[in-house]
XYZ file of C-alpha atoms in Angstrom:
322
model
C -0.002 -0.047 0.042
C 1.241 3.331 -0.919
C 1.247 5.681 2.138
C 1.342 9.587 1.490
C 1.650 11.850 4.540
C 0.170 14.875 2.963
C 1.373 18.175 4.696
C -0.447 21.556 3.880
C 2.498 22.443 1.597
C 1.724 19.421 -0.636
C -1.958 19.966 -0.987
C -2.756 19.714 -4.675
C 0.537 18.163 -5.603
C -0.198 16.340 -8.921
C 2.529 13.820 -8.107
C 0.237 12.358 -5.430
C -2.782 11.778 -7.768
C -4.125 8.401 -8.361
C -6.408 9.430 -11.430
C -9.927 8.223 -11.293
C -9.380 6.404 -8.036
C -12.340 5.408 -5.851
C -11.800 7.482 -2.764
C -13.115 6.754 0.797
C -12.869 9.802 3.049
C -13.134 9.684 6.830
C -11.210 9.328 10.068
C -12.112 5.494 10.087
C -11.018 5.352 13.710
C -10.880 1.630 14.758
C -11.478 0.330 11.182
C -14.370 -1.548 12.536
C -17.030 -3.610 10.849
C -18.872 -0.842 9.370
C -15.776 0.519 7.806
C -14.811 -2.862 6.476
C -18.161 -3.275 4.872
C -17.728 0.107 3.217
C -14.310 -0.848 2.124
C -15.381 -3.951 0.512
C -17.937 -2.238 -1.461
C -15.461 0.449 -2.444
C -13.052 -2.161 -3.339
C -15.489 -3.975 -5.673
C -16.250 -0.718 -7.330
C -12.522 0.023 -7.904
C -12.011 -3.310 -9.432
C -15.007 -2.817 -11.792
C -13.605 0.577 -12.977
C -10.129 -0.798 -12.997
C -8.796 1.890 -10.746
C -7.241 2.125 -7.323
C -8.874 2.219 -4.094
C -7.725 5.110 -1.836
C -8.629 6.383 1.582
C -8.174 9.856 2.920
C -7.952 10.200 6.531
C -6.793 12.952 8.837
C -3.708 13.296 11.152
C -4.032 14.120 13.927
C -7.776 13.255 14.432
C -9.634 16.622 14.131
C -10.972 16.258 17.571
C -7.441 16.287 18.768
C -6.657 19.562 16.983
C -9.905 21.277 18.348
C -9.854 19.897 21.882
C -6.374 18.631 22.698
C -7.197 18.385 26.453
C -10.244 16.336 25.950
C -10.371 12.916 27.515
C -8.747 10.224 25.489
C -10.721 8.682 22.949
C -8.819 7.165 19.880
C -9.281 3.359 19.126
C -6.161 3.285 16.869
C -3.076 5.161 16.257
C -1.899 6.096 12.780
C 0.370 3.043 12.392
C -2.302 0.607 13.379
C -4.872 2.232 11.259
C -2.578 1.958 8.304
C -1.860 -1.738 8.790
C -5.602 -2.385 9.113
C -6.333 -0.560 5.964
C -3.609 -2.369 3.985
C -5.227 -5.688 5.322
C -8.684 -4.455 3.841
C -7.010 -4.038 0.273
C -6.552 -0.393 0.163
C -4.032 0.620 -2.624
C -3.260 4.180 -1.347
C -3.552 5.855 1.959
C -3.678 9.673 2.070
C -2.956 10.843 5.692
C -3.676 14.498 5.590
C -2.241 16.784 8.066
C -5.003 18.327 9.922
C -4.029 21.925 11.284
C -5.017 25.554 11.174
C -4.868 25.549 7.361
C -7.014 22.430 7.011
C -9.547 23.633 9.707
C -9.986 27.096 7.982
C -10.918 25.444 4.628
C -14.541 26.260 3.326
C -16.458 23.251 2.293
C -15.780 24.196 -1.361
C -12.095 24.729 -0.731
C -11.898 21.313 0.854
C -13.403 19.688 -2.186
C -11.375 21.566 -4.760
C -8.073 21.100 -2.623
C -8.189 17.524 -1.266
C -10.406 14.975 -3.099
C -10.101 16.940 -6.551
C -6.570 18.343 -6.801
C -4.744 16.115 -4.484
C -6.138 12.627 -5.325
C -7.679 13.087 -8.820
C -10.651 10.834 -7.735
C -13.408 9.747 -9.954
C -15.646 8.315 -7.173
C -16.116 9.548 -3.606
C -17.633 7.289 -0.882
C -18.451 8.533 2.545
C -20.659 7.845 5.583
C -24.054 9.297 5.491
C -23.320 11.807 8.263
C -20.040 12.857 6.693
C -19.298 16.552 7.503
C -16.372 18.709 6.217
C -14.980 22.234 5.955
C -14.917 25.163 8.326
C -17.399 24.861 11.140
C -18.416 21.353 9.578
C -20.709 23.168 7.095
C -20.054 20.782 4.271
C -22.363 17.781 3.923
C -23.017 15.018 1.568
C -25.420 17.168 -0.518
C -22.795 19.739 -1.050
C -20.323 17.107 -1.927
C -22.727 15.536 -4.467
C -23.408 19.078 -6.133
C -19.686 19.809 -6.545
C -19.208 16.354 -8.003
C -21.126 17.521 -11.171
C -18.721 20.404 -11.829
C -15.533 18.410 -10.799
C -16.161 15.160 -12.466
C -16.589 12.772 -9.648
C -19.555 10.642 -8.537
C -20.707 10.253 -4.777
C -21.911 7.408 -2.846
C -23.048 7.879 0.858
C -23.629 4.887 2.965
C -24.840 4.046 6.442
C -22.194 1.762 8.273
C -23.999 -1.340 9.048
C -21.308 -4.043 8.984
C -22.743 -7.480 8.524
C -25.829 -6.887 10.636
C -28.815 -4.598 10.835
C -27.728 -2.165 13.449
C -25.419 0.904 12.532
C -21.782 0.374 13.634
C -19.959 3.359 14.877
C -16.651 4.255 16.628
C -18.647 5.968 19.503
C -20.574 2.794 20.352
C -17.242 0.779 20.383
C -15.663 3.515 22.775
C -18.738 3.223 24.959
C -18.357 -0.468 25.254
C -14.655 -0.166 26.148
C -15.400 2.605 28.777
C -17.743 0.251 30.595
C -15.326 -2.753 30.348
C -17.521 -4.765 27.859
C -14.625 -5.917 25.764
C -16.678 -8.694 24.001
C -19.171 -6.254 22.625
C -16.459 -4.002 21.370
C -14.624 -6.786 19.663
C -17.861 -7.882 18.174
C -18.333 -4.478 16.368
C -14.571 -4.180 15.542
C -14.552 -7.446 13.846
C -11.103 -8.326 15.683
C -9.732 -8.020 19.218
C -9.226 -4.649 20.666
C -5.745 -4.002 22.048
C -3.971 -1.478 24.171
C -0.398 -0.541 23.298
C 1.961 -0.289 26.213
C 5.519 0.364 26.681
C 7.349 -2.430 28.761
C 10.005 -0.942 31.052
C 13.650 -2.087 30.939
C 13.380 -3.658 34.518
C 10.177 -5.439 33.728
C 11.250 -8.587 35.636
C 12.621 -6.879 38.560
C 10.146 -8.883 40.733
C 9.253 -12.446 40.001
C 7.320 -15.238 41.798
C 6.765 -18.675 40.537
C 8.044 -17.564 37.107
C 5.489 -14.646 36.818
C 6.811 -11.182 36.550
C 4.982 -8.090 37.797
C 5.656 -4.740 36.213
C 4.116 -1.250 35.685
C 3.852 -0.360 31.933
C 2.911 3.006 30.402
C 0.765 3.749 27.424
C 2.492 3.802 24.121
C 0.210 6.596 22.913
C -1.420 9.158 25.498
C -4.211 9.845 22.989
C -5.504 6.260 22.842
C -8.622 5.292 24.705
C -7.458 3.258 27.886
C -9.466 0.317 29.229
C -11.975 1.031 31.960
C -10.944 0.628 35.694
C -10.733 -2.863 36.769
C -9.046 -6.327 36.456
C -8.619 -8.034 33.245
C -7.476 -11.376 32.010
C -6.068 -11.416 28.566
C -2.806 -11.776 26.502
C 0.349 -9.795 25.920
C 1.867 -9.713 22.594
C 5.354 -8.458 21.683
C 5.053 -6.225 18.718
C 8.610 -6.944 17.529
C 8.444 -10.660 17.588
C 4.868 -11.596 17.751
C 5.400 -13.813 20.875
C 2.421 -14.018 23.251
C 1.855 -14.661 26.871
C -1.173 -14.914 29.250
C -1.469 -11.743 31.303
C -3.420 -10.314 34.232
C -3.699 -6.617 34.191
C -4.898 -3.997 36.673
C -5.995 -0.610 35.433
C -7.091 1.965 38.177
C -7.326 5.275 36.269
C -3.769 6.231 36.233
C -1.448 6.397 33.372
C 0.530 3.428 34.550
C -0.933 -0.148 34.123
C -0.003 -3.019 36.415
C 0.681 -6.169 34.498
C 1.521 -9.835 35.539
C 2.958 -12.034 32.854
C 5.348 -14.840 31.940
C 8.481 -13.202 30.521
C 9.887 -16.449 29.188
C 6.781 -16.607 26.802
C 7.564 -13.056 25.437
C 11.203 -14.192 24.901
C 10.822 -17.792 23.685
C 14.387 -17.847 22.268
C 15.577 -17.893 25.774
C 15.310 -20.985 27.838
C 15.176 -21.902 31.598
C 16.404 -22.064 34.272
C 14.732 -19.055 35.986
C 14.781 -16.195 36.902
C 13.234 -15.218 33.500
C 15.050 -13.253 30.957
C 15.003 -9.442 31.376
C 13.156 -8.058 28.321
C 15.003 -5.157 26.879
C 11.737 -3.141 27.092
C 9.747 -1.973 24.215
C 6.256 -1.953 22.735
C 3.698 -4.607 23.742
C -0.012 -4.995 22.992
C -2.484 -6.009 25.747
C -5.306 -7.917 24.369
C -7.942 -7.976 27.140
C -10.450 -10.958 27.246
C -12.574 -10.423 30.269
C -13.019 -7.826 33.126
C -13.844 -8.390 36.725
C -14.589 -5.538 39.271
C -13.540 -7.530 42.282
C -9.926 -7.238 43.577
C -8.080 -10.497 43.591
C -5.056 -10.980 45.815
C -1.591 -10.956 44.276
C -1.055 -14.681 45.199
C -4.301 -15.748 43.411
C -3.188 -13.763 40.355
C 0.361 -15.433 40.215
C -1.081 -18.954 40.882
C -3.705 -18.722 38.210
C -1.345 -17.289 35.640
C 1.292 -19.882 36.367
C -1.124 -22.661 35.927
C -2.438 -21.164 32.658
C 1.095 -20.553 31.262
C 1.931 -24.071 32.291
C -0.859 -25.463 30.292
C 0.043 -23.402 27.390
C 3.593 -24.678 27.491
C 2.492 -28.194 27.805
C 0.227 -27.919 24.673
C 3.144 -26.331 22.777
C 5.421 -29.149 23.778
C 2.681 -31.703 22.686
C 2.247 -30.141 19.254
C 5.951 -30.007 18.752
C 6.112 -33.762 19.453
C 3.127 -34.501 17.238
C 4.340 -32.466 14.271
C 8.168 -32.761 14.568
């Protein structure tokens, strides 16, 4: 996938154009089931027209520009969004810088400068409630009227996903804020994850092979999990290695995590104490939330048992298929 980081000095640059492309415009935060259904339809249309499928999104999210001190809300950072869009078959991503210049554009200037002059699109697809331009005065009807003058067609869709009810990033955020991870995952069409930074001394404390550490959010703009106690999985972004984990979140920027470091560093073997991870990015994939406060001993015992079962299953598979 081609990925253009379009600054305001590059608006209208002909070198960026994908002439005649099918262009989806929106923030697409989360790249959820509704977005995926829209992208599938757009991909089919692009194939029929024998043109590329492009997406125009905005960085930072406009809400971050207008209200930088508002509570955290993002479901995906720019890197994750780009990866998810590539998985959906997008050929070209325009990450448009949202700043004072972009915010000051009238609706007509927005159309002329971005979809028309920057992408050269032949068909624009947006959500039914799409708004754009200064003070959000532009809407689908204005976009359609301008299409006649600038030579592009417009399709507006309601984001349904595979079901009847509309799917929205706001609904998913509400589920995460209340700790209903299963409902959030159902609308996302994938497992929601929370990126963390593992400290250098992650295994400074260890009992029964289980490490305890405090990790900080990798991106301070991402929506955190609701307060509570979670079972789930940690995944190393660099290697893809995974381990069972127990996470405590109590409203602070630091998240207390319990995990088996050997599972995150599978190339290193016993004896314990476990290897010291060098620190870095990990993803927490919560599975279930509980509101009662378990004792640390209970957490360690449960995790040690779970990790032991996972290791036995791994060893069994190795014997069966070696």
